[in-house]
Amino acid sequence: MYHHREISPSMHRMNATYPPVRWGVDSCTRNMQIRTGVTTSLWSVLLVLFLLNIHNLLTRFGIQPKVRIIFGILATTFFIATLEFALNVQLINFQTPIVIDHPSDMRCYPADPLYLQIPMVIQMFIGDAFTVFRTWLLWDRKLWVVLFPVVLLLFIGQWIILMFVRAVGVNASYIAVIPVSLALNVVCLALIAYRLYKHPKLSLALPRRLIHMIVSTGALYVIFLFALMITAAIHYEYVLSLTGPISITTLIAISINLIVLWTGLPGNSQAEGLIRLPDPEEGEAGPSEAMTTFPTDPIIDLALLG
């Protein structure tokens, strides 16, 4: 006696003839490989730089008031980059099926979800705010100098709110803030470079190679955003979708860690006291003397502490 064995729908699918879909599988695999490589490599570099900075700052300076803002910026940007890294790994895991019956079941998600875009724009806002703050300090706290960067910074902050409420119909994407952040950093980098090279006190107090390093490290983020803008202009969307949020988020933290690490290393600065703000607790400097003292930004203060 022969028993009739019922053939399941999945076996029908396995025995059926399907049109070739090899390109789709290769595309998904390639996309996940690129995203995995970008995610792990950038975050690994950031982790090493962050640990080196924490060790170097605590060993050399401790918890001084002028160093606390540096600690805060490093910790905040590292936390957001780590959150973006974890969310990116979760997305990669979600896109990778365990078992598929047919290659057409492989799903590709080229667009980054909203939960990856919001941390990136928040990180961009923090990094740009720190840049505007440094520019404002280097230019003797003159608001008119940073008026245009402040307007651009407010636009980025408003865009974060729009991304949170995108569920109600507002189509807000992180791509729109890339040219805004690029313009802000170009203006601030030009102002910082001009101030460092032309101010008589800074040009004499700081080594020339340290000034070169500060300007070149700040240009790292600008060059990267400019490259992303070129890829968007030639309609190569895969670069933005695969490397956009995680690369921007992590590179902001990496650029800040690089400038702090290089500035805080022994031998990259000169003796303390060449440019020094009077402490409010001392009460020795009068109002006129305090007004004429050159106000330095946290990076320059860190160099002078060395």
mmCIF file of N, CA and C in Angstrom, residues 158-262:
data_model
loop_
_atom_site.group_PDB
_atom_site.id
_atom_site.type_symbol
_atom_site.label_atom_id
_atom_site.label_comp_id
_atom_site.label_asym_id
_atom_site.label_seq_id
_atom_site.Cartn_x
_atom_site.Cartn_y
_atom_site.Cartn_z
ATOM 1 N N GLN A 158 15.540 73.245 14.162
ATOM 2 C CA GLN A 158 14.148 73.162 13.736
ATOM 3 C C GLN A 158 13.900 71.892 12.933
ATOM 4 N N TRP A 159 14.895 71.467 12.165
ATOM 5 C CA TRP A 159 14.731 70.256 11.366
ATOM 6 C C TRP A 159 14.609 69.016 12.245
ATOM 7 N N ILE A 160 15.259 69.018 13.401
ATOM 8 C CA ILE A 160 15.110 67.898 14.335
ATOM 9 C C ILE A 160 13.662 67.779 14.779
ATOM 10 N N ILE A 161 13.035 68.904 15.084
ATOM 11 C CA ILE A 161 11.627 68.888 15.495
ATOM 12 C C ILE A 161 10.748 68.373 14.361
ATOM 13 N N LEU A 162 11.016 68.806 13.138
ATOM 14 C CA LEU A 162 10.231 68.340 11.996
ATOM 15 C C LEU A 162 10.388 66.839 11.787
ATOM 16 N N MET A 163 11.576 66.300 12.042
ATOM 17 C CA MET A 163 11.775 64.863 11.887
ATOM 18 C C MET A 163 11.023 64.084 12.949
ATOM 19 N N PHE A 164 10.889 64.647 14.144
ATOM 20 C CA PHE A 164 10.119 63.986 15.190
ATOM 21 C C PHE A 164 8.634 63.939 14.848
ATOM 22 N N VAL A 165 8.140 64.948 14.161
ATOM 23 C CA VAL A 165 6.711 65.013 13.842
ATOM 24 C C VAL A 165 6.453 64.569 12.407
ATOM 25 N N ARG A 166 7.384 63.868 11.799
ATOM 26 C CA ARG A 166 7.198 63.443 10.416
ATOM 27 C C ARG A 166 6.027 62.486 10.271
ATOM 28 N N ALA A 167 5.648 61.844 11.358
ATOM 29 C CA ALA A 167 4.531 60.912 11.294
ATOM 30 C C ALA A 167 3.217 61.602 10.958
ATOM 31 N N VAL A 168 3.128 62.907 11.178
ATOM 32 C CA VAL A 168 1.885 63.619 10.893
ATOM 33 C C VAL A 168 1.865 64.174 9.474
ATOM 34 N N GLY A 169 2.830 63.814 8.666
ATOM 35 C CA GLY A 169 2.785 64.199 7.261
ATOM 36 C C GLY A 169 3.909 65.083 6.785
ATOM 37 N N VAL A 170 4.810 65.504 7.650
ATOM 38 C CA VAL A 170 5.929 66.352 7.232
ATOM 39 C C VAL A 170 7.058 65.449 6.742
ATOM 40 N N ASN A 171 7.432 65.592 5.506
ATOM 41 C CA ASN A 171 8.478 64.759 4.910
ATOM 42 C C ASN A 171 9.832 65.424 5.131
ATOM 43 N N ALA A 172 10.470 65.118 6.247
ATOM 44 C CA ALA A 172 11.760 65.709 6.610
ATOM 45 C C ALA A 172 12.825 64.622 6.576
ATOM 46 N N SER A 173 13.865 64.826 5.801
ATOM 47 C CA SER A 173 14.956 63.874 5.679
ATOM 48 C C SER A 173 16.257 64.530 6.107
ATOM 49 N N TYR A 174 17.197 63.684 6.538
ATOM 50 C CA TYR A 174 18.491 64.202 6.988
ATOM 51 C C TYR A 174 19.306 64.785 5.841
ATOM 52 N N ILE A 175 18.998 64.411 4.617
ATOM 53 C CA ILE A 175 19.768 64.901 3.474
ATOM 54 C C ILE A 175 19.657 66.416 3.347
ATOM 55 N N ALA A 176 18.530 66.981 3.782
ATOM 56 C CA ALA A 176 18.325 68.425 3.631
ATOM 57 C C ALA A 176 19.269 69.245 4.498
ATOM 58 N N VAL A 177 19.744 68.682 5.625
ATOM 59 C CA VAL A 177 20.597 69.449 6.530
ATOM 60 C C VAL A 177 22.074 69.315 6.187
ATOM 61 N N ILE A 178 22.434 68.446 5.260
ATOM 62 C CA ILE A 178 23.846 68.292 4.893
ATOM 63 C C ILE A 178 24.413 69.576 4.295
ATOM 64 N N PRO A 179 23.778 70.204 3.296
ATOM 65 C CA PRO A 179 24.341 71.473 2.797
ATOM 66 C C PRO A 179 24.311 72.589 3.829
ATOM 67 N N VAL A 180 23.340 72.556 4.747
ATOM 68 C CA VAL A 180 23.282 73.579 5.799
ATOM 69 C C VAL A 180 24.473 73.438 6.737
ATOM 70 N N SER A 181 24.741 72.212 7.183
ATOM 71 C CA SER A 181 25.890 71.986 8.056
ATOM 72 C C SER A 181 27.200 72.260 7.328
ATOM 73 N N LEU A 182 27.252 71.947 6.044
ATOM 74 C CA LEU A 182 28.459 72.226 5.264
ATOM 75 C C LEU A 182 28.731 73.723 5.198
ATOM 76 N N ALA A 183 27.702 74.514 4.919
ATOM 77 C CA ALA A 183 27.881 75.968 4.862
ATOM 78 C C ALA A 183 28.287 76.527 6.217
ATOM 79 N N LEU A 184 27.680 76.028 7.284
ATOM 80 C CA LEU A 184 28.020 76.501 8.630
ATOM 81 C C LEU A 184 29.478 76.223 8.957
ATOM 82 N N ASN A 185 29.940 75.010 8.677
ATOM 83 C CA ASN A 185 31.311 74.653 9.025
ATOM 84 C C ASN A 185 32.329 75.353 8.140
ATOM 85 N N VAL A 186 31.991 75.608 6.889
ATOM 86 C CA VAL A 186 32.911 76.345 6.020
ATOM 87 C C VAL A 186 33.110 77.763 6.537
ATOM 88 N N VAL A 187 32.009 78.427 6.913
ATOM 89 C CA VAL A 187 32.104 79.796 7.428
ATOM 90 C C VAL A 187 32.883 79.823 8.740
ATOM 91 N N CYS A 188 32.537 78.926 9.664
ATOM 92 C CA CYS A 188 33.216 78.920 10.964
ATOM 93 C C CYS A 188 34.681 78.526 10.828
ATOM 94 N N LEU A 189 34.983 77.580 9.940
ATOM 95 C CA LEU A 189 36.379 77.187 9.751
ATOM 96 C C LEU A 189 37.195 78.344 9.192
ATOM 97 N N ALA A 190 36.616 79.102 8.269
ATOM 98 C CA ALA A 190 37.319 80.263 7.726
ATOM 99 C C ALA A 190 37.545 81.325 8.802
ATOM 100 N N LEU A 191 36.544 81.550 9.649
ATOM 101 C CA LEU A 191 36.690 82.531 10.728
ATOM 102 C C LEU A 191 37.722 82.085 11.754
ATOM 103 N N ILE A 192 37.701 80.800 12.116
ATOM 104 C CA ILE A 192 38.669 80.282 13.086
ATOM 105 C C ILE A 192 40.081 80.344 12.512
ATOM 106 N N ALA A 193 40.243 79.938 11.259
ATOM 107 C CA ALA A 193 41.572 79.960 10.643
ATOM 108 C C ALA A 193 42.116 81.378 10.552
ATOM 109 N N TYR A 194 41.275 82.311 10.146
ATOM 110 C CA TYR A 194 41.733 83.700 10.049
ATOM 111 C C TYR A 194 42.137 84.233 11.415
ATOM 112 N N ARG A 195 41.363 83.896 12.445
ATOM 113 C CA ARG A 195 41.673 84.394 13.793
ATOM 114 C C ARG A 195 42.963 83.785 14.328
ATOM 115 N N LEU A 196 43.162 82.494 14.108
ATOM 116 C CA LEU A 196 44.358 81.834 14.629
ATOM 117 C C LEU A 196 45.626 82.329 13.940
ATOM 118 N N TYR A 197 45.538 82.586 12.645
ATOM 119 C CA TYR A 197 46.729 82.997 11.905
ATOM 120 C C TYR A 197 47.028 84.490 12.038
ATOM 121 N N LYS A 198 46.002 85.303 12.225
ATOM 122 C CA LYS A 198 46.188 86.752 12.182
ATOM 123 C C LYS A 198 46.215 87.418 13.550
ATOM 124 N N HIS A 199 45.674 86.790 14.576
ATOM 125 C CA HIS A 199 45.668 87.446 15.885
ATOM 126 C C HIS A 199 47.088 87.463 16.454
ATOM 127 N N PRO A 200 47.579 88.606 16.885
ATOM 128 C CA PRO A 200 48.984 88.688 17.314
ATOM 129 C C PRO A 200 49.294 87.827 18.528
ATOM 130 N N LYS A 201 48.380 87.777 19.500
ATOM 131 C CA LYS A 201 48.650 86.981 20.698
ATOM 132 C C LYS A 201 48.672 85.489 20.388
ATOM 133 N N LEU A 202 47.699 85.025 19.618
ATOM 134 C CA LEU A 202 47.642 83.604 19.316
ATOM 135 C C LEU A 202 48.781 83.173 18.403
ATOM 136 N N SER A 203 49.120 83.974 17.426
ATOM 137 C CA SER A 203 50.193 83.606 16.510
ATOM 138 C C SER A 203 51.537 83.496 17.214
ATOM 139 N N LEU A 204 51.714 84.236 18.311
ATOM 140 C CA LEU A 204 52.952 84.154 19.081
ATOM 141 C C LEU A 204 52.889 83.084 20.160
ATOM 142 N N ALA A 205 51.702 82.854 20.723
ATOM 143 C CA ALA A 205 51.590 81.931 21.847
ATOM 144 C C ALA A 205 51.534 80.478 21.409
ATOM 145 N N LEU A 206 50.910 80.205 20.274
ATOM 146 C CA LEU A 206 50.720 78.828 19.834
ATOM 147 C C LEU A 206 51.729 78.464 18.757
ATOM 148 N N PRO A 207 52.246 77.227 18.792
ATOM 149 C CA PRO A 207 53.122 76.786 17.703
ATOM 150 C C PRO A 207 52.371 76.779 16.376
ATOM 151 N N ARG A 208 53.078 77.093 15.323
ATOM 152 C CA ARG A 208 52.439 77.168 14.012
ATOM 153 C C ARG A 208 51.883 75.812 13.589
ATOM 154 N N ARG A 209 52.577 74.739 13.927
ATOM 155 C CA ARG A 209 52.095 73.414 13.542
ATOM 156 C C ARG A 209 50.812 73.059 14.274
ATOM 157 N N LEU A 210 50.632 73.580 15.497
ATOM 158 C CA LEU A 210 49.387 73.335 16.220
ATOM 159 C C LEU A 210 48.229 74.062 15.551
ATOM 160 N N ILE A 211 48.483 75.283 15.080
ATOM 161 C CA ILE A 211 47.440 76.019 14.359
ATOM 162 C C ILE A 211 47.087 75.291 13.062
ATOM 163 N N HIS A 212 48.098 74.791 12.352
ATOM 164 C CA HIS A 212 47.835 74.023 11.135
ATOM 165 C C HIS A 212 46.968 72.803 11.445
ATOM 166 N N MET A 213 47.268 72.126 12.566
ATOM 167 C CA MET A 213 46.532 70.923 12.919
ATOM 168 C C MET A 213 45.080 71.244 13.235
ATOM 169 N N ILE A 214 44.841 72.325 13.979
ATOM 170 C CA ILE A 214 43.473 72.694 14.343
ATOM 171 C C ILE A 214 42.648 72.978 13.092
ATOM 172 N N VAL A 215 43.228 73.692 12.150
ATOM 173 C CA VAL A 215 42.507 74.029 10.920
ATOM 174 C C VAL A 215 42.286 72.786 10.057
ATOM 175 N N SER A 216 43.319 71.958 9.900
ATOM 176 C CA SER A 216 43.190 70.777 9.043
ATOM 177 C C SER A 216 42.231 69.753 9.629
ATOM 178 N N THR A 217 42.230 69.585 10.961
ATOM 179 C CA THR A 217 41.296 68.654 11.584
ATOM 180 C C THR A 217 39.862 69.133 11.428
ATOM 181 N N GLY A 218 39.641 70.434 11.548
ATOM 182 C CA GLY A 218 38.305 70.962 11.311
ATOM 183 C C GLY A 218 37.862 70.803 9.874
ATOM 184 N N ALA A 219 38.816 70.802 8.949
ATOM 185 C CA ALA A 219 38.476 70.635 7.532
ATOM 186 C C ALA A 219 38.109 69.203 7.186
ATOM 187 N N LEU A 220 38.423 68.233 8.064
ATOM 188 C CA LEU A 220 38.111 66.835 7.778
ATOM 189 C C LEU A 220 36.611 66.632 7.594
ATOM 190 N N TYR A 221 35.823 67.177 8.501
ATOM 191 C CA TYR A 221 34.369 67.042 8.423
ATOM 192 C C TYR A 221 33.817 67.794 7.218
ATOM 193 N N VAL A 222 34.397 68.943 6.906
ATOM 194 C CA VAL A 222 33.951 69.728 5.751
ATOM 195 C C VAL A 222 34.194 68.964 4.452
ATOM 196 N N ILE A 223 35.359 68.354 4.327
ATOM 197 C CA ILE A 223 35.684 67.599 3.113
ATOM 198 C C ILE A 223 34.743 66.416 2.950
ATOM 199 N N PHE A 224 34.433 65.759 4.056
ATOM 200 C CA PHE A 224 33.536 64.603 3.976
ATOM 201 C C PHE A 224 32.137 65.022 3.539
ATOM 202 N N LEU A 225 31.605 66.098 4.128
ATOM 203 C CA LEU A 225 30.282 66.569 3.715
ATOM 204 C C LEU A 225 30.283 67.002 2.250
ATOM 205 N N PHE A 226 31.370 67.619 1.825
ATOM 206 C CA PHE A 226 31.463 68.037 0.425
ATOM 207 C C PHE A 226 31.452 66.826 -0.501
ATOM 208 N N ALA A 227 32.115 65.741 -0.100
ATOM 209 C CA ALA A 227 32.097 64.521 -0.909
ATOM 210 C C ALA A 227 30.695 63.927 -0.976
ATOM 211 N N LEU A 228 29.970 63.963 0.144
ATOM 212 C CA LEU A 228 28.591 63.477 0.130
ATOM 213 C C LEU A 228 27.712 64.323 -0.780
ATOM 214 N N MET A 229 27.945 65.631 -0.788
ATOM 215 C CA MET A 229 27.171 66.503 -1.664
ATOM 216 C C MET A 229 27.446 66.186 -3.136
ATOM 217 N N ILE A 230 28.678 65.840 -3.459
ATOM 218 C CA ILE A 230 29.001 65.486 -4.847
ATOM 219 C C ILE A 230 28.272 64.207 -5.244
ATOM 220 N N THR A 231 28.283 63.201 -4.363
ATOM 221 C CA THR A 231 27.582 61.954 -4.670
ATOM 222 C C THR A 231 26.084 62.176 -4.810
ATOM 223 N N ALA A 232 25.534 63.087 -4.032
ATOM 224 C CA ALA A 232 24.110 63.394 -4.177
ATOM 225 C C ALA A 232 23.840 64.129 -5.483
ATOM 226 N N ALA A 233 24.770 64.978 -5.904
ATOM 227 C CA ALA A 233 24.577 65.743 -7.139
ATOM 228 C C ALA A 233 24.606 64.847 -8.371
ATOM 229 N N ILE A 234 25.404 63.780 -8.321
ATOM 230 C CA ILE A 234 25.462 62.866 -9.464
ATOM 231 C C ILE A 234 24.463 61.728 -9.317
ATOM 232 N N HIS A 235 23.564 61.856 -8.319
ATOM 233 C CA HIS A 235 22.465 60.906 -8.113
ATOM 234 C C HIS A 235 22.975 59.500 -7.810
ATOM 235 N N TYR A 236 24.032 59.413 -7.017
ATOM 236 C CA TYR A 236 24.500 58.112 -6.549
ATOM 237 C C TYR A 236 23.953 57.910 -5.139
ATOM 238 N N GLU A 237 22.658 57.545 -5.077
ATOM 239 C CA GLU A 237 21.969 57.535 -3.796
ATOM 240 C C GLU A 237 22.490 56.470 -2.850
ATOM 241 N N TYR A 238 23.104 55.402 -3.387
ATOM 242 C CA TYR A 238 23.527 54.318 -2.522
ATOM 243 C C TYR A 238 24.579 54.764 -1.513
ATOM 244 N N VAL A 239 25.402 55.732 -1.886
ATOM 245 C CA VAL A 239 26.407 56.214 -0.940
ATOM 246 C C VAL A 239 25.730 56.870 0.255
ATOM 247 N N LEU A 240 24.714 57.680 -0.001
ATOM 248 C CA LEU A 240 24.009 58.341 1.096
ATOM 249 C C LEU A 240 23.249 57.341 1.950
ATOM 250 N N SER A 241 22.578 56.394 1.321
ATOM 251 C CA SER A 241 21.760 55.462 2.083
ATOM 252 C C SER A 241 22.589 54.446 2.844
ATOM 253 N N LEU A 242 23.765 54.090 2.317
ATOM 254 C CA LEU A 242 24.583 53.070 2.959
ATOM 255 C C LEU A 242 25.538 53.648 3.990
ATOM 256 N N THR A 243 26.075 54.815 3.725
ATOM 257 C CA THR A 243 27.097 55.361 4.619
ATOM 258 C C THR A 243 26.716 56.694 5.229
ATOM 259 N N GLY A 244 25.541 57.209 4.933
ATOM 260 C CA GLY A 244 25.184 58.548 5.372
ATOM 261 C C GLY A 244 25.096 58.743 6.870
ATOM 262 N N PRO A 245 24.047 58.254 7.536
ATOM 263 C CA PRO A 245 23.869 58.556 8.965
ATOM 264 C C PRO A 245 25.007 58.059 9.848
ATOM 265 N N ILE A 246 25.422 56.792 9.674
ATOM 266 C CA ILE A 246 26.447 56.252 10.568
ATOM 267 C C ILE A 246 27.782 56.942 10.337
ATOM 268 N N SER A 247 28.106 57.252 9.097
ATOM 269 C CA SER A 247 29.395 57.880 8.821
ATOM 270 C C SER A 247 29.434 59.321 9.311
ATOM 271 N N ILE A 248 28.343 60.072 9.101
ATOM 272 C CA ILE A 248 28.312 61.458 9.564
ATOM 273 C C ILE A 248 28.351 61.512 11.081
ATOM 274 N N THR A 249 27.534 60.684 11.730
ATOM 275 C CA THR A 249 27.485 60.687 13.196
ATOM 276 C C THR A 249 28.839 60.354 13.797
ATOM 277 N N THR A 250 29.478 59.323 13.279
ATOM 278 C CA THR A 250 30.751 58.892 13.844
ATOM 279 C C THR A 250 31.879 59.844 13.473
ATOM 280 N N LEU A 251 31.847 60.395 12.267
ATOM 281 C CA LEU A 251 32.935 61.280 11.852
ATOM 282 C C LEU A 251 32.938 62.584 12.639
ATOM 283 N N ILE A 252 31.769 63.065 13.037
ATOM 284 C CA ILE A 252 31.725 64.251 13.896
ATOM 285 C C ILE A 252 32.464 63.979 15.200
ATOM 286 N N ALA A 253 32.174 62.828 15.810
ATOM 287 C CA ALA A 253 32.855 62.477 17.056
ATOM 288 C C ALA A 253 34.339 62.226 16.828
ATOM 289 N N ILE A 254 34.700 61.604 15.712
ATOM 290 C CA ILE A 254 36.111 61.334 15.424
ATOM 291 C C ILE A 254 36.887 62.631 15.242
ATOM 292 N N SER A 255 36.331 63.590 14.520
ATOM 293 C CA SER A 255 37.041 64.852 14.299
ATOM 294 C C SER A 255 37.261 65.604 15.605
ATOM 295 N N ILE A 256 36.266 65.585 16.495
ATOM 296 C CA ILE A 256 36.433 66.239 17.799
ATOM 297 C C ILE A 256 37.479 65.509 18.626
ATOM 298 N N ASN A 257 37.448 64.172 18.616
ATOM 299 C CA ASN A 257 38.436 63.404 19.368
ATOM 300 C C ASN A 257 39.838 63.613 18.824
ATOM 301 N N LEU A 258 39.983 63.729 17.512
ATOM 302 C CA LEU A 258 41.307 63.949 16.929
ATOM 303 C C LEU A 258 41.898 65.284 17.352
ATOM 304 N N ILE A 259 41.098 66.326 17.307
ATOM 305 C CA ILE A 259 41.618 67.644 17.659
ATOM 306 C C ILE A 259 41.941 67.729 19.148
ATOM 307 N N VAL A 260 41.146 67.062 19.991
ATOM 308 C CA VAL A 260 41.428 67.057 21.429
ATOM 309 C C VAL A 260 42.672 66.230 21.723
ATOM 310 N N LEU A 261 42.799 65.073 21.073
ATOM 311 C CA LEU A 261 43.955 64.212 21.325
ATOM 312 C C LEU A 261 45.250 64.893 20.907
ATOM 313 N N TRP A 262 45.255 65.490 19.727
ATOM 314 C CA TRP A 262 46.480 66.139 19.252
ATOM 315 C C TRP A 262 46.828 67.356 20.100
#
